PDB file of C-alpha atoms in Angstrom:
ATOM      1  CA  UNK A  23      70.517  57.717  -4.970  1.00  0.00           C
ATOM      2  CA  UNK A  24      73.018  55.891  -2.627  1.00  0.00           C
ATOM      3  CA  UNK A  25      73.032  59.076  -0.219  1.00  0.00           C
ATOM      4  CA  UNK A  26      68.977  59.606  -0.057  1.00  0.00           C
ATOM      5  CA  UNK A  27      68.839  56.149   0.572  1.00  0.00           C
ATOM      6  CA  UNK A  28      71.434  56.173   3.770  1.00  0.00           C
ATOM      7  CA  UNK A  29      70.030  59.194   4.602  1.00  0.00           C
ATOM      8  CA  UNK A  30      66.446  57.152   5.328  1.00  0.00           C
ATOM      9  CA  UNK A  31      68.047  54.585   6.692  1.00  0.00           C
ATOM     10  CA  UNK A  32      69.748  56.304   9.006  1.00  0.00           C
ATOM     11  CA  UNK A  33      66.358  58.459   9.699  1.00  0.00           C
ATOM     12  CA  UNK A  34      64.844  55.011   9.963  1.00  0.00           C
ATOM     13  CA  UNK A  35      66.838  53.383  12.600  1.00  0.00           C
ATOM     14  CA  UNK A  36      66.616  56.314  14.886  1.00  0.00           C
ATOM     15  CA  UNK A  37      62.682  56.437  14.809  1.00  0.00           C
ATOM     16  CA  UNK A  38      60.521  54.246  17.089  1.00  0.00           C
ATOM     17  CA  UNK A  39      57.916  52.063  16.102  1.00  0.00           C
ATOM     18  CA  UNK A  40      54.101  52.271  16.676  1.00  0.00           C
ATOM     19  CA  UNK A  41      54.222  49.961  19.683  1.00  0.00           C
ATOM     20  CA  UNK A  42      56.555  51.979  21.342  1.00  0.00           C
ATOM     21  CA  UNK A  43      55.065  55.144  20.894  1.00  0.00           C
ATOM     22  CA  UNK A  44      51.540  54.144  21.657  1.00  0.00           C
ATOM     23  CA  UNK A  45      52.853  53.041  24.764  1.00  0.00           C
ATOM     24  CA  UNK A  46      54.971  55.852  26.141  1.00  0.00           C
ATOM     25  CA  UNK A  47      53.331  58.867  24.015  1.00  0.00           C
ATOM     26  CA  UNK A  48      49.703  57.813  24.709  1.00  0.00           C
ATOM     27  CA  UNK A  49      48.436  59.465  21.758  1.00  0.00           C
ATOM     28  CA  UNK A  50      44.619  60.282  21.615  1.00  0.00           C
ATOM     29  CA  UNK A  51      42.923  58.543  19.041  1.00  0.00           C
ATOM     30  CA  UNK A  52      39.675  58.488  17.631  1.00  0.00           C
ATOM     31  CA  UNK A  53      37.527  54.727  16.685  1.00  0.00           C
ATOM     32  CA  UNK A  54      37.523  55.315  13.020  1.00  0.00           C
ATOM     33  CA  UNK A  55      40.482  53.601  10.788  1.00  0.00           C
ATOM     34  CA  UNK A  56      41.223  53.664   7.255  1.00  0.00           C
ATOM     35  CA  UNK A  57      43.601  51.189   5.699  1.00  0.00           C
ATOM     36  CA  UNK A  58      45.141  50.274   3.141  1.00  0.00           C
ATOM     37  CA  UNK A  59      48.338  48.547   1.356  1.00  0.00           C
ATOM     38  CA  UNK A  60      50.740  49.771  -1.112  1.00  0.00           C
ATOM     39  CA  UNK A  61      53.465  47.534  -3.137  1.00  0.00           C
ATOM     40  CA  UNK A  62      56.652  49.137  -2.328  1.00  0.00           C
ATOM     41  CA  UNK A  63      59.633  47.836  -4.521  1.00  0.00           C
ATOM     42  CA  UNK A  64      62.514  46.086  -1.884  1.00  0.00           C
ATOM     43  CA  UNK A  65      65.990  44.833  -1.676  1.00  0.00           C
ATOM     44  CA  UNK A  66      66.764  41.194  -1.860  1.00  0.00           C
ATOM     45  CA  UNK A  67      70.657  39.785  -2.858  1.00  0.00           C
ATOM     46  CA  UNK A  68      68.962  36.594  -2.727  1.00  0.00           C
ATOM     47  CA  UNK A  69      66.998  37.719  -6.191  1.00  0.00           C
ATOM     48  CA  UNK A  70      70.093  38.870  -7.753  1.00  0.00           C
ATOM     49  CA  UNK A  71      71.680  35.372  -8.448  1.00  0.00           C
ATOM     50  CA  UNK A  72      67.696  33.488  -8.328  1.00  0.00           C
ATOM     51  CA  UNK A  73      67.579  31.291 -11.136  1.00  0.00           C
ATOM     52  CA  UNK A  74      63.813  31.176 -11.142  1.00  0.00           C
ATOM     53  CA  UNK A  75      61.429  33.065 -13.701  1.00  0.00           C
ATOM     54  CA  UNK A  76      61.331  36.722 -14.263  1.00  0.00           C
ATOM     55  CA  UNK A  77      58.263  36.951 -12.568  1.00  0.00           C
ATOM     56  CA  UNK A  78      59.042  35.108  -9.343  1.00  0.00           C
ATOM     57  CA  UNK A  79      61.952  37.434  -9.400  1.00  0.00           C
ATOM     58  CA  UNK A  80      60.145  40.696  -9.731  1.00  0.00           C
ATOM     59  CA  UNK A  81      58.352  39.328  -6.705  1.00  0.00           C
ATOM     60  CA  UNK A  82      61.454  39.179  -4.300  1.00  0.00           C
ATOM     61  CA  UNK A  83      61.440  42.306  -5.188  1.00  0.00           C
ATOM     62  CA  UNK A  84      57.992  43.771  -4.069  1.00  0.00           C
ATOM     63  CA  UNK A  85      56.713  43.711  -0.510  1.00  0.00           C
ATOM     64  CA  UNK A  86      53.089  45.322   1.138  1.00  0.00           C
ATOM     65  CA  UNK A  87      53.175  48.107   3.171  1.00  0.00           C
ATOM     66  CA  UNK A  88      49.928  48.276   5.046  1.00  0.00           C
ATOM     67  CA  UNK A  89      49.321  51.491   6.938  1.00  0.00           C
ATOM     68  CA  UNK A  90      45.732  52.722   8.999  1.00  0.00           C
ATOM     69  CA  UNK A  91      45.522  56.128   9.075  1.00  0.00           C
ATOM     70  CA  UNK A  92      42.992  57.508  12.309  1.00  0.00           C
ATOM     71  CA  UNK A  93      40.522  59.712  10.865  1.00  0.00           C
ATOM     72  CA  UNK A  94      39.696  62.030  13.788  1.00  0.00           C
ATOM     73  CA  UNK A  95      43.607  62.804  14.271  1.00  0.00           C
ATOM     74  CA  UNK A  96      45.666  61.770  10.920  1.00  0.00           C
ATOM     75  CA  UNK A  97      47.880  60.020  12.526  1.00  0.00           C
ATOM     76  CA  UNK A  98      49.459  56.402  12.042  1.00  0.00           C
ATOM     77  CA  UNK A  99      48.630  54.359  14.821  1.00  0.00           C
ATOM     78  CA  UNK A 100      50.098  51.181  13.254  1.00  0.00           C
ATOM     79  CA  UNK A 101      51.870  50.265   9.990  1.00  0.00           C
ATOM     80  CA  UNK A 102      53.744  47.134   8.728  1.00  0.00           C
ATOM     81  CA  UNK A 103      56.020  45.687   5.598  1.00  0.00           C
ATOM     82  CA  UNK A 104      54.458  42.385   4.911  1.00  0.00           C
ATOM     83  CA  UNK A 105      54.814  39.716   1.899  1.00  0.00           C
ATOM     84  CA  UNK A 106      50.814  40.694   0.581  1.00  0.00           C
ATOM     85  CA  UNK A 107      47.626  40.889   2.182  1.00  0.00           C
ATOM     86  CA  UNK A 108      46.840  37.624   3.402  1.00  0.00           C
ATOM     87  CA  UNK A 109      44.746  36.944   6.287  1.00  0.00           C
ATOM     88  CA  UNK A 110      48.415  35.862   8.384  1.00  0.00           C
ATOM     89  CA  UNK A 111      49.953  39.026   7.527  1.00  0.00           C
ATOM     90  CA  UNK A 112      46.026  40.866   8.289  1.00  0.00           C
ATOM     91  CA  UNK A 113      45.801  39.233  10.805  1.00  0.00           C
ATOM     92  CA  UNK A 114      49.275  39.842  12.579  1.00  0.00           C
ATOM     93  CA  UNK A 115      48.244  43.402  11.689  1.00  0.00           C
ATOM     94  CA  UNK A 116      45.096  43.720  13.688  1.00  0.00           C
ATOM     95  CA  UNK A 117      46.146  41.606  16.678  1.00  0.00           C
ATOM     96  CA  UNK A 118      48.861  44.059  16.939  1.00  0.00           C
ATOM     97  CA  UNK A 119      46.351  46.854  16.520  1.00  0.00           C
ATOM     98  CA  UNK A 120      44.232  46.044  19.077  1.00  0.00           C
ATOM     99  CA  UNK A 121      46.217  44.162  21.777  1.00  0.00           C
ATOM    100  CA  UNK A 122      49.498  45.818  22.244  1.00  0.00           C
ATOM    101  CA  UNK A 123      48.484  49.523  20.383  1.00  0.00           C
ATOM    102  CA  UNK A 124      45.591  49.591  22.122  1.00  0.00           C
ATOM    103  CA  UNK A 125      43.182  50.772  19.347  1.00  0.00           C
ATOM    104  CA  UNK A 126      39.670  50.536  19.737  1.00  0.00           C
ATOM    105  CA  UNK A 127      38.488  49.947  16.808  1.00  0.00           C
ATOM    106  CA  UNK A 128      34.596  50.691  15.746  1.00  0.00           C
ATOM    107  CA  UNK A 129      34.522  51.435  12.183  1.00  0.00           C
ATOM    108  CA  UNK A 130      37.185  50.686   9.453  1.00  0.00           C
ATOM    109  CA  UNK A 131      37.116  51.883   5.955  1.00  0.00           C
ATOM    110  CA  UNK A 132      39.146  49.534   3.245  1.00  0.00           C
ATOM    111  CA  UNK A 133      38.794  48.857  -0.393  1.00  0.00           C
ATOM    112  CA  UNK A 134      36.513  45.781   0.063  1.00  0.00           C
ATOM    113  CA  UNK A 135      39.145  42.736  -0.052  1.00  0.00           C
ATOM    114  CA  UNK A 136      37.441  40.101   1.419  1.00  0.00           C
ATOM    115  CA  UNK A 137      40.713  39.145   3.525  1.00  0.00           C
ATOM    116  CA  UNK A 138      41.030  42.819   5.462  1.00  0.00           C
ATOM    117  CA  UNK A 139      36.839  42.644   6.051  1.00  0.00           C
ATOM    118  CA  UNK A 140      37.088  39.147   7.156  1.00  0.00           C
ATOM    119  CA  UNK A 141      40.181  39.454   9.165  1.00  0.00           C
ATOM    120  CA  UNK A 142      38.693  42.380  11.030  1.00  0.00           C
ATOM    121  CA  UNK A 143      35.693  41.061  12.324  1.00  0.00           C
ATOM    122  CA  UNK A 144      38.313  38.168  13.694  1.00  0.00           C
ATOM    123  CA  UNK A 145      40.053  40.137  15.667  1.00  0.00           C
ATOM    124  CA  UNK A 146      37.530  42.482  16.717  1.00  0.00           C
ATOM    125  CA  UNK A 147      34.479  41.022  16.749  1.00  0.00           C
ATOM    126  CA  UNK A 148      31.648  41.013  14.205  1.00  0.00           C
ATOM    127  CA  UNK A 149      29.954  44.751  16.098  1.00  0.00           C
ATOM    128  CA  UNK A 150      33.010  46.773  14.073  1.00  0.00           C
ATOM    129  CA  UNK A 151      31.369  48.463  11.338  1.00  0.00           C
ATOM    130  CA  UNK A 152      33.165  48.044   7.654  1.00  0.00           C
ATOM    131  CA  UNK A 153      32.708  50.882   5.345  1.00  0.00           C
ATOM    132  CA  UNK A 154      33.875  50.490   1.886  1.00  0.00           C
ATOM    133  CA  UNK A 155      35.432  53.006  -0.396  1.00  0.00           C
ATOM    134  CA  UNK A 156      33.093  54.381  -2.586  1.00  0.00           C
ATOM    135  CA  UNK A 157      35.755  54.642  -5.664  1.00  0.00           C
ATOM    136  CA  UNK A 158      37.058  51.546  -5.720  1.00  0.00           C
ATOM    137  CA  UNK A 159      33.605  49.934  -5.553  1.00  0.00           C
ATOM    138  CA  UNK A 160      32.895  52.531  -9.002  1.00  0.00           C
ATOM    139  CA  UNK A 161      36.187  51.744 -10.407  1.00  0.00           C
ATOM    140  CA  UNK A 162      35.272  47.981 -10.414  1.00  0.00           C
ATOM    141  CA  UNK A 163      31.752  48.954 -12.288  1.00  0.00           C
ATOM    142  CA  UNK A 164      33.530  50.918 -14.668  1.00  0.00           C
ATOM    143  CA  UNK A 165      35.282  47.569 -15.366  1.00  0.00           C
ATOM    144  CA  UNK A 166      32.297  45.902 -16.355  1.00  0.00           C
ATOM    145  CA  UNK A 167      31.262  48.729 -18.361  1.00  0.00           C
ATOM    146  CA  UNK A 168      33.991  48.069 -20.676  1.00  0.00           C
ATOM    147  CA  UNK A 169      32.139  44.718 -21.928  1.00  0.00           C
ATOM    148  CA  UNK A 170      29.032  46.345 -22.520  1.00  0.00           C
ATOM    149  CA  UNK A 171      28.074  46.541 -26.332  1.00  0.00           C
ATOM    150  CA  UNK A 172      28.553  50.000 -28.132  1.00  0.00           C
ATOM    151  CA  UNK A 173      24.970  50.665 -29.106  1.00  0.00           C
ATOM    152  CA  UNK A 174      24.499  50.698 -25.288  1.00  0.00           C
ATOM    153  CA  UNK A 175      27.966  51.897 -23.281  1.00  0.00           C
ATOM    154  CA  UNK A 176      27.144  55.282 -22.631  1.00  0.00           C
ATOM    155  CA  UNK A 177      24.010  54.643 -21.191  1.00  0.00           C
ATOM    156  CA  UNK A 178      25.708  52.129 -18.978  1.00  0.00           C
ATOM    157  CA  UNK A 179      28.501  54.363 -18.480  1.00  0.00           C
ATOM    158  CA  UNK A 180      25.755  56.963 -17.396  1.00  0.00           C
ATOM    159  CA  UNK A 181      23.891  54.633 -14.909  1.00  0.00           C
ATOM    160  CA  UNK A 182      27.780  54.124 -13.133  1.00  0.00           C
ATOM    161  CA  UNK A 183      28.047  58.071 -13.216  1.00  0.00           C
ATOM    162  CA  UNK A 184      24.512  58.119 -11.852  1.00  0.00           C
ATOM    163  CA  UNK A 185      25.539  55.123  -9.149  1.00  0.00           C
ATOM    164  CA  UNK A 186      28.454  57.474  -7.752  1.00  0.00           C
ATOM    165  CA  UNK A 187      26.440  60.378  -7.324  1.00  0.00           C
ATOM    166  CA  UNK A 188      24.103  58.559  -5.259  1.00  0.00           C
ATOM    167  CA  UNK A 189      26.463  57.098  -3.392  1.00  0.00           C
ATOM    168  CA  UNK A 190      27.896  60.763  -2.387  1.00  0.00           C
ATOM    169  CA  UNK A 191      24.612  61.988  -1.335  1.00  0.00           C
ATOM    170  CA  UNK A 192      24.438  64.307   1.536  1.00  0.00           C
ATOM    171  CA  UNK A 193      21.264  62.220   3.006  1.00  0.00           C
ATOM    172  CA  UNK A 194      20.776  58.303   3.653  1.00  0.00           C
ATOM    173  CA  UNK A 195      17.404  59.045   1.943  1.00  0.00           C
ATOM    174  CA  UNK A 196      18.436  60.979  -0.987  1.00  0.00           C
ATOM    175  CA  UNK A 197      20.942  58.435  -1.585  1.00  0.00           C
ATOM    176  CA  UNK A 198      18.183  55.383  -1.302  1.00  0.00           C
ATOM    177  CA  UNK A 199      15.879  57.259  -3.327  1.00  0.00           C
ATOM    178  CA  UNK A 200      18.145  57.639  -6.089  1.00  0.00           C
ATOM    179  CA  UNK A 201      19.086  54.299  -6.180  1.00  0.00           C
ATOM    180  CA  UNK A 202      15.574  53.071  -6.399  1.00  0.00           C
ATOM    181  CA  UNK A 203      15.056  54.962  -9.353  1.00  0.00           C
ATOM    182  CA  UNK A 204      17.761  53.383 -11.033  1.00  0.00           C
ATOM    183  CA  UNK A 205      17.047  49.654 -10.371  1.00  0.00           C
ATOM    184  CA  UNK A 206      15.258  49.291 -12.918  1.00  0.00           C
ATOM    185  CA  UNK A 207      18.173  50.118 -15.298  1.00  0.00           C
ATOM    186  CA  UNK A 208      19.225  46.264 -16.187  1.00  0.00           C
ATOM    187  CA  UNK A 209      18.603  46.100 -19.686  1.00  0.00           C
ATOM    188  CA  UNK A 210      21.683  44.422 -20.715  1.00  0.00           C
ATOM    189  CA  UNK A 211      23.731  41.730 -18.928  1.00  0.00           C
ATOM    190  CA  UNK A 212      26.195  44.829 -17.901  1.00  0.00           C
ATOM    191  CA  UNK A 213      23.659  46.311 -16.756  1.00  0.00           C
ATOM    192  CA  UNK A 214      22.206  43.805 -14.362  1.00  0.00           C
ATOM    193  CA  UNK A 215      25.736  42.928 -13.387  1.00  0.00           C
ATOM    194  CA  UNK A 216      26.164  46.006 -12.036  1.00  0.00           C
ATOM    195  CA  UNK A 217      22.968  46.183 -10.436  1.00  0.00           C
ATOM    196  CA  UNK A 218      23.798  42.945  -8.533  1.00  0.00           C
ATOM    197  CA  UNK A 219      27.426  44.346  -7.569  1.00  0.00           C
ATOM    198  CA  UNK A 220      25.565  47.746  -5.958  1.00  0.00           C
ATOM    199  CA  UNK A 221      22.776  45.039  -4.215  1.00  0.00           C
ATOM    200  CA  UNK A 222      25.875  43.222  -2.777  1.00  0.00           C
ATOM    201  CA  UNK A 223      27.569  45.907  -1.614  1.00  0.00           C
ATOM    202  CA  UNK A 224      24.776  48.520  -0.746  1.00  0.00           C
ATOM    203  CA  UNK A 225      25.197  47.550   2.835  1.00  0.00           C
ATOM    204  CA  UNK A 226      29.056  48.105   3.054  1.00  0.00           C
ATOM    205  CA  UNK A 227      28.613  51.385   0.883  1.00  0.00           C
ATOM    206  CA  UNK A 228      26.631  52.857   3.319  1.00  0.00           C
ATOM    207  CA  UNK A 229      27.806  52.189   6.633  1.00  0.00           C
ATOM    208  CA  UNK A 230      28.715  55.877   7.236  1.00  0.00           C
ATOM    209  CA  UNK A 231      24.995  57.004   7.621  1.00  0.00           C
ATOM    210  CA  UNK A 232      24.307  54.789  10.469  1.00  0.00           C
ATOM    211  CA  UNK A 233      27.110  56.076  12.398  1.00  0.00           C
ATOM    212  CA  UNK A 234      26.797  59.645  11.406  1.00  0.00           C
ATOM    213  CA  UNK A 235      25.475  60.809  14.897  1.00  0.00           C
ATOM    214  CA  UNK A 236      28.918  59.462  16.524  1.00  0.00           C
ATOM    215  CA  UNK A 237      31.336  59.355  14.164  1.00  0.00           C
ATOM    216  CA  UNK A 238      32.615  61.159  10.983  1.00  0.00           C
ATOM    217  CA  UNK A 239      33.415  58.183   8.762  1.00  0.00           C
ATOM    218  CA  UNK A 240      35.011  59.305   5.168  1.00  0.00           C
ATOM    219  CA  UNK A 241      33.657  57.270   2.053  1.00  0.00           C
ATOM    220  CA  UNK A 242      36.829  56.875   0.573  1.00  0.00           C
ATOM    221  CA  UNK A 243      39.944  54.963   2.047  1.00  0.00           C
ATOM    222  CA  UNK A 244      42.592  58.090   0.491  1.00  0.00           C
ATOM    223  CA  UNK A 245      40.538  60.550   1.540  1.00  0.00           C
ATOM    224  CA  UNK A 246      40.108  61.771   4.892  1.00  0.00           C
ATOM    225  CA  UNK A 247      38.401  64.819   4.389  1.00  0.00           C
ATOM    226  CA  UNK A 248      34.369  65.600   4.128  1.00  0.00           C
TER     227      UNK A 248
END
């Protein structure tokens, strides 16, 4: 373990960071970016000898890497460790982005926290399209479904399935269509929750059809691919 890790280290402290490549590699970008944050475990001595709970320990311990990923090319424009995903640390992120990387920035695909959607029409201006990732949003109505009474769950496990599909259509009117034809699905309260969810988000969901002459924008944030 102690050699893999010097062995990155040393990797580590020999490679240069995005600013530095954006500046003297001029890379070729495209205007689509899909981000995201993983919790990556850390080192802290300080935690060793804390005398504070176990869970304020295990957080000394955790950190936020948040990486964007350029859809046309694959590549990493910019990428940071930061304590979480607060609007300082999203904010850092996308000033950085956009004034010393140089990205420009027209369409950004995230998992739907309020803070990255929020932060990114800050810093660029409320014309930068937000698509949201399709799973997530289903993964959060699967959620609901868990509440729903057993006489009715697989129906409202069905109506989810039937949500996704929808949402994957190949057509901005296939996909409307389909969703029209399920509206009226709100028997139960998890039902209509999830119908209010899908009218909330509709909007966000579909933001790759109205840029589909310009741009290829994936539904998914981990998923670059058609």
């Amino acid at each position: 373990k102690n050699t893999v890790s010097l062995a990155i280290t040393t990797i580590c402290k020999q490679t240069k960071d995005s600013i530095w490549i954006s500046k003297h590699l001029l890379p070729k970008w495209g205007n689509v970016l899909s981000v995201d944050g993983k919790i990556i475990r850390v080192f802290d001595s300080f935690a060793k000898d804390y005398l504070g709970t176990r869970a304020e320990k295990k957080y000394l311990l955790k950190k936020v890497w948040f990486c964007g990923v350029d859809v046309a090319t694959k590549d990493l424009p910019h990428y940071k460790v930061t304590d979480g995903e607060s609007k300082i640390d999203l904010f850092d992120y996308f000033t950085t982005l956009k004034k010393e990387i140089g990205y420009d920035l027209k369409v950004c695909v995230c998992d739907g926290n309020l803070e990255t959607m929020e932060t990114v029409r800050m810093v660029y201006g409320l014309g930068v399209g937000i698509q949201l990732c399709v799973r997530h949003f289903i993964e959060a109505l699967k959620r609901i479904t868990k509440d729903e009474r057993q006489t009715k769950r697989k129906e409202t496990e069905q109506l989810v399935m039937n949500i996704w599909e929808a949402l994957e259509a190949k057509t901005e009117t296939d996909c409307f269509s389909t969703l029209k034809a399920l509206s009226s699905i709100e028997e139960t309260r998890s039902q209509k929750l999830i119908q209010q969810n899908l009218s909330r988000q509709i909007f966000l969901l579909t933001t790759h059809f109205r840029y589909q002459d310009r741009f290829f924008i994936p539904r998914y944030n981990n998923r670059l691919v058609a």
